[in-house]
Every structure is written in structure tokens, then in C-alpha cells.
PDB file of C-alpha atoms in Angstrom:
ATOM      1  CA  MET L   1       4.378   7.678  13.364  1.00 42.00           C
ATOM      2  CA  ALA L   2       6.274   9.245  10.454  1.00 42.00           C
ATOM      3  CA  PHE L   3       8.017   7.509   7.600  1.00 44.00           C
ATOM      4  CA  ASN L   4      10.263   9.518   5.290  1.00 45.00           C
ATOM      5  CA  MET L   5      11.333   8.575   1.798  1.00 46.00           C
ATOM      6  CA  VAL L   6      13.491  10.242  -0.799  1.00 46.00           C
ATOM      7  CA  TRP L   7      11.931  11.152  -4.122  1.00 48.00           C
ATOM      8  CA  ALA L   8      13.229   9.015  -6.944  1.00 53.00           C
ATOM      9  CA  GLU L   9      12.521   9.058 -10.650  1.00 65.00           C
ATOM     10  CA  ARG L  10      12.038   5.296 -10.319  1.00 72.00           C
ATOM     11  CA  SER L  11       8.972   5.812  -8.086  1.00 81.00           C
ATOM     12  CA  CYS L  12       5.539   5.593  -9.625  1.00 84.00           C
ATOM     13  CA  ILE L  13       1.899   6.249  -8.804  1.00 83.00           C
ATOM     14  CA  LEU L  14      -0.617   3.504  -9.457  1.00 84.00           C
ATOM     15  CA  TYR L  15      -4.190   4.613 -10.128  1.00 81.00           C
ATOM     16  CA  GLU L  16      -6.635   1.811  -9.459  1.00 76.00           C
ATOM     17  CA  SER L  17     -10.443   1.923  -9.652  1.00 70.00           C
ATOM     18  CA  GLY L  18     -12.066   2.407  -6.254  1.00 68.00           C
ATOM     19  CA  PHE L  19      -8.817   3.176  -4.423  1.00 72.00           C
ATOM     20  CA  ALA L  20      -6.767   6.237  -3.721  1.00 74.00           C
ATOM     21  CA  PRO L  21      -3.656   6.642  -5.904  1.00 79.00           C
ATOM     22  CA  ARG L  22      -0.764   4.701  -4.374  1.00 84.00           C
ATOM     23  CA  TRP L  23       2.900   5.627  -4.511  1.00 86.00           C
ATOM     24  CA  TYR L  24       5.266   2.707  -5.098  1.00 91.00           C
ATOM     25  CA  VAL L  25       8.843   3.454  -4.099  1.00 89.00           C
ATOM     26  CA  PRO L  26      12.082   1.544  -4.827  1.00 90.00           C
ATOM     27  CA  ARG L  27      13.506  -0.249  -1.806  1.00 88.00           C
ATOM     28  CA  ALA L  28      16.752   1.668  -2.260  1.00 87.00           C
ATOM     29  CA  ASP L  29      14.826   4.839  -1.353  1.00 84.00           C
ATOM     30  CA  VAL L  30      13.211   3.354   1.763  1.00 86.00           C
ATOM     31  CA  ASP L  31      14.732   2.802   5.199  1.00 87.00           C
ATOM     32  CA  GLU L  32      14.252  -0.966   5.102  1.00 89.00           C
ATOM     33  CA  SER L  33      15.370  -1.286   8.713  1.00 92.00           C
ATOM     34  CA  ALA L  34      11.972   0.230   9.634  1.00 92.00           C
ATOM     35  CA  LEU L  35      10.074  -2.538   7.784  1.00 94.00           C
ATOM     36  CA  THR L  36       9.267  -5.728   9.665  1.00 96.00           C
ATOM     37  CA  PRO L  37       7.744  -8.521   7.540  1.00 96.00           C
ATOM     38  CA  ALA L  38       4.168  -9.183   8.681  1.00 95.00           C
ATOM     39  CA  GLU L  39       2.293 -12.470   8.631  1.00 91.00           C
ATOM     40  CA  GLY L  40      -0.112 -13.187   5.831  1.00 87.00           C
ATOM     41  CA  ARG L  41      -0.356 -12.327   2.190  1.00 90.00           C
ATOM     42  CA  THR L  42      -3.228 -11.224   0.010  1.00 88.00           C
ATOM     43  CA  PHE L  43      -4.044 -11.778  -3.631  1.00 86.00           C
ATOM     44  CA  CYS L  44      -5.103  -8.964  -5.942  1.00 84.00           C
ATOM     45  CA  PRO L  45      -6.542 -10.064  -9.300  1.00 83.00           C
ATOM     46  CA  TYR L  46      -4.958  -6.974 -10.915  1.00 84.00           C
ATOM     47  CA  LYS L  47      -1.473  -7.072  -9.380  1.00 89.00           C
ATOM     48  CA  GLY L  48      -0.837 -10.540  -7.934  1.00 89.00           C
ATOM     49  CA  LEU L  49       0.370 -11.663  -4.495  1.00 91.00           C
ATOM     50  CA  ALA L  50       1.218  -8.978  -1.908  1.00 92.00           C
ATOM     51  CA  GLY L  51       3.432  -9.302   1.143  1.00 94.00           C
ATOM     52  CA  TYR L  52       3.020  -6.880   4.054  1.00 94.00           C
ATOM     53  CA  TYR L  53       5.209  -5.023   6.532  1.00 95.00           C
ATOM     54  CA  ASP L  54       4.730  -3.508   9.961  1.00 95.00           C
ATOM     55  CA  ILE L  55       6.376  -0.200  10.835  1.00 94.00           C
ATOM     56  CA  ALA L  56       6.913   0.169  14.569  1.00 92.00           C
ATOM     57  CA  ASP L  57       3.487  -0.384  16.189  1.00 92.00           C
ATOM     58  CA  ALA L  58       1.559   0.151  12.949  1.00 92.00           C
ATOM     59  CA  HIS L  59       0.555  -3.211  11.489  1.00 92.00           C
ATOM     60  CA  ARG L  60       0.465  -4.076   7.779  1.00 92.00           C
ATOM     61  CA  VAL L  61       0.905  -0.452   6.690  1.00 91.00           C
ATOM     62  CA  ALA L  62       3.328  -1.191   3.863  1.00 93.00           C
ATOM     63  CA  TRP L  63       3.246  -3.818   1.137  1.00 94.00           C
ATOM     64  CA  SER L  64       5.051  -5.033  -1.927  1.00 95.00           C
ATOM     65  CA  TYR L  65       4.282  -7.155  -4.964  1.00 95.00           C
ATOM     66  CA  GLU L  66       7.531  -9.032  -5.550  1.00 93.00           C
ATOM     67  CA  ASP L  67       6.333 -10.461  -8.859  1.00 92.00           C
ATOM     68  CA  ALA L  68       3.450  -8.272 -10.073  1.00 91.00           C
ATOM     69  CA  TRP L  69       1.432  -9.220 -13.141  1.00 90.00           C
ATOM     70  CA  ALA L  70       2.838  -8.135 -16.514  1.00 89.00           C
ATOM     71  CA  GLU L  71       0.322  -5.258 -16.843  1.00 87.00           C
ATOM     72  CA  VAL L  72       1.713  -3.594 -13.697  1.00 87.00           C
ATOM     73  CA  ARG L  73       5.224  -5.079 -13.757  1.00 90.00           C
ATOM     74  CA  ARG L  74       6.693  -1.669 -12.919  1.00 89.00           C
ATOM     75  CA  VAL L  75       5.562  -2.003  -9.269  1.00 91.00           C
ATOM     76  CA  SER L  76       7.362  -5.351  -8.804  1.00 93.00           C
ATOM     77  CA  GLY L  77       9.670  -5.129  -5.810  1.00 93.00           C
ATOM     78  CA  LEU L  78       8.616  -1.568  -4.995  1.00 94.00           C
ATOM     79  CA  VAL L  79       7.038  -0.717  -1.628  1.00 94.00           C
ATOM     80  CA  SER L  80       3.796   1.167  -1.016  1.00 92.00           C
ATOM     81  CA  PHE L  81       2.344   2.623   2.175  1.00 90.00           C
ATOM     82  CA  GLU L  82      -0.984   3.497   3.832  1.00 85.00           C
ATOM     83  CA  PRO L  83      -0.817   7.308   4.188  1.00 81.00           C
ATOM     84  CA  ASP L  84      -4.069   7.290   6.175  1.00 79.00           C
ATOM     85  CA  GLU L  85      -2.527   4.931   8.774  1.00 83.00           C
ATOM     86  CA  ILE L  86       0.978   6.382   9.126  1.00 84.00           C
ATOM     87  CA  GLU L  87       2.588   9.669   8.166  1.00 83.00           C
ATOM     88  CA  VAL L  88       4.423   9.172   4.876  1.00 80.00           C
ATOM     89  CA  GLN L  89       6.648  11.819   3.347  1.00 79.00           C
ATOM     90  CA  LEU L  90       8.238  11.939  -0.077  1.00 75.00           C
ATOM     91  CA  ASP L  91      11.030  14.503  -0.293  1.00 74.00           C
ATOM     92  CA  GLY L  92       9.654  16.287   2.770  1.00 78.00           C
ATOM     93  CA  VAL L  93       6.096  16.504   1.388  1.00 79.00           C
ATOM     94  CA  ARG L  94       3.486  14.566   3.342  1.00 81.00           C
ATOM     95  CA  LEU L  95       1.364  12.196   1.272  1.00 79.00           C
ATOM     96  CA  ARG L  96      -2.309  12.609   2.094  1.00 77.00           C
ATOM     97  CA  LEU L  97      -5.488  11.120   0.787  1.00 73.00           C
ATOM     98  CA  GLU L  98      -7.417  13.811  -1.049  1.00 71.00           C
ATOM     99  CA  PRO L  99     -11.141  14.364  -0.427  1.00 67.00           C
ATOM    100  CA  GLY L 100     -13.116  11.569  -2.056  1.00 63.00           C
ATOM    101  CA  GLN L 101     -10.174   9.156  -2.097  1.00 64.00           C
ATOM    102  CA  ASN L 102     -11.340   7.174   0.911  1.00 60.00           C
ATOM    103  CA  VAL L 103     -12.788   3.769   0.151  1.00 51.00           C
ATOM    104  CA  VAL L 104     -14.965   1.367   2.100  1.00 50.00           C
ATOM    105  CA  SER L 105     -12.585  -1.129   3.615  1.00 49.00           C
ATOM    106  CA  HIS L 106     -13.077  -4.747   2.618  1.00 47.00           C
ATOM    107  CA  GLY L 107     -11.374  -8.077   2.979  1.00 48.00           C
ATOM    108  CA  VAL L 108      -8.499  -9.445   5.004  1.00 49.00           C
ATOM    109  CA  ASP L 109      -6.149  -6.750   3.740  1.00 50.00           C
ATOM    110  CA  ARG L 110      -8.367  -4.148   5.431  1.00 55.00           C
ATOM    111  CA  ASN L 111      -8.481  -5.965   8.765  1.00 55.00           C
ATOM    112  CA  LEU L 112     -12.158  -6.915   8.464  1.00 50.00           C
ATOM    113  CA  THR L 113     -13.725 -10.314   8.967  1.00 54.00           C
ATOM    114  CA  LEU L 114     -16.001 -11.943   6.385  1.00 51.00           C
ATOM    115  CA  ASP L 115     -19.024 -11.057   8.562  1.00 59.00           C
ATOM    116  CA  GLU L 116     -17.993  -7.403   8.606  1.00 52.00           C
ATOM    117  CA  THR L 117     -17.625  -7.265   4.821  1.00 45.00           C
ATOM    118  CA  THR L 118     -21.076  -8.805   4.376  1.00 51.00           C
ATOM    119  CA  ALA L 119     -22.582  -6.261   6.781  1.00 50.00           C
ATOM    120  CA  VAL L 120     -21.129  -3.390   4.718  1.00 46.00           C
ATOM    121  CA  ARG L 121     -22.979  -4.616   1.596  1.00 43.00           C
ATOM    122  CA  GLN L 122     -26.381  -5.021   3.280  1.00 42.00           C
ATOM    123  CA  PRO L 123     -28.892  -2.163   2.812  1.00 45.00           C
TER     124      PRO L 123
END
């Protein structure tokens, strides 16, 4: 599955502790016809409430904070993607997670149950 986007000066990268850098892209630079709203939302204490999108058969691989907190207001209404779940290209360059940028998945937004998240933390 590939998803292409056009580079835009309005795009930004968000660096967040414990996560790989995430590109947030204006909707005008995304083929919105490929985004299908997905059920469920998650809350991030740093950014606010996120809504998710499916792309073809890939579930919850894009998201947006429609009203992000003031500290990260620039990402409000922009869309971000999971480059480890689908192929994402910006201006023909594939976005990839760099070595060491993988994180241990946790929580509902990573498709794990509460039992699975508890098991990850046990020695």
C-alpha cells in the first residue's frame, strides 16, 4: 500500500519523546478521497484528541488532531501517517523509520488490549 503526498512548506515534523518523528501534512496536500474515517478516538496528554483514518485495507494508519493543544497548535487539522504500516512518500521520497525509532506499542491507539500492555511492562 503506497500513499503519496506533495511536499508543502506548511508541513511540519513533530518530535515527541519515545516516538519516531512524525510528519504532519496539510489536508490540501493529501488525497483525502483515500482517507476513510475510522471508529474511535484517542487522547494524548500532549496534543489532545485524535481522530483516525483507514487507507484501503490498512486500519487506523492516519490521524489528525482537529483542535490540538496550544503548545502544538501548528498540527491542528494536519494529517499524519504510520510509515511502518503503509508506504508514505513526500515529494517522491519514501518516509521510513530510522534505526532506533521503533517504540514498544502501547494502548488502544497501538491495537493492544489492556492485558497486552501490562504484559509488556512485566519483567
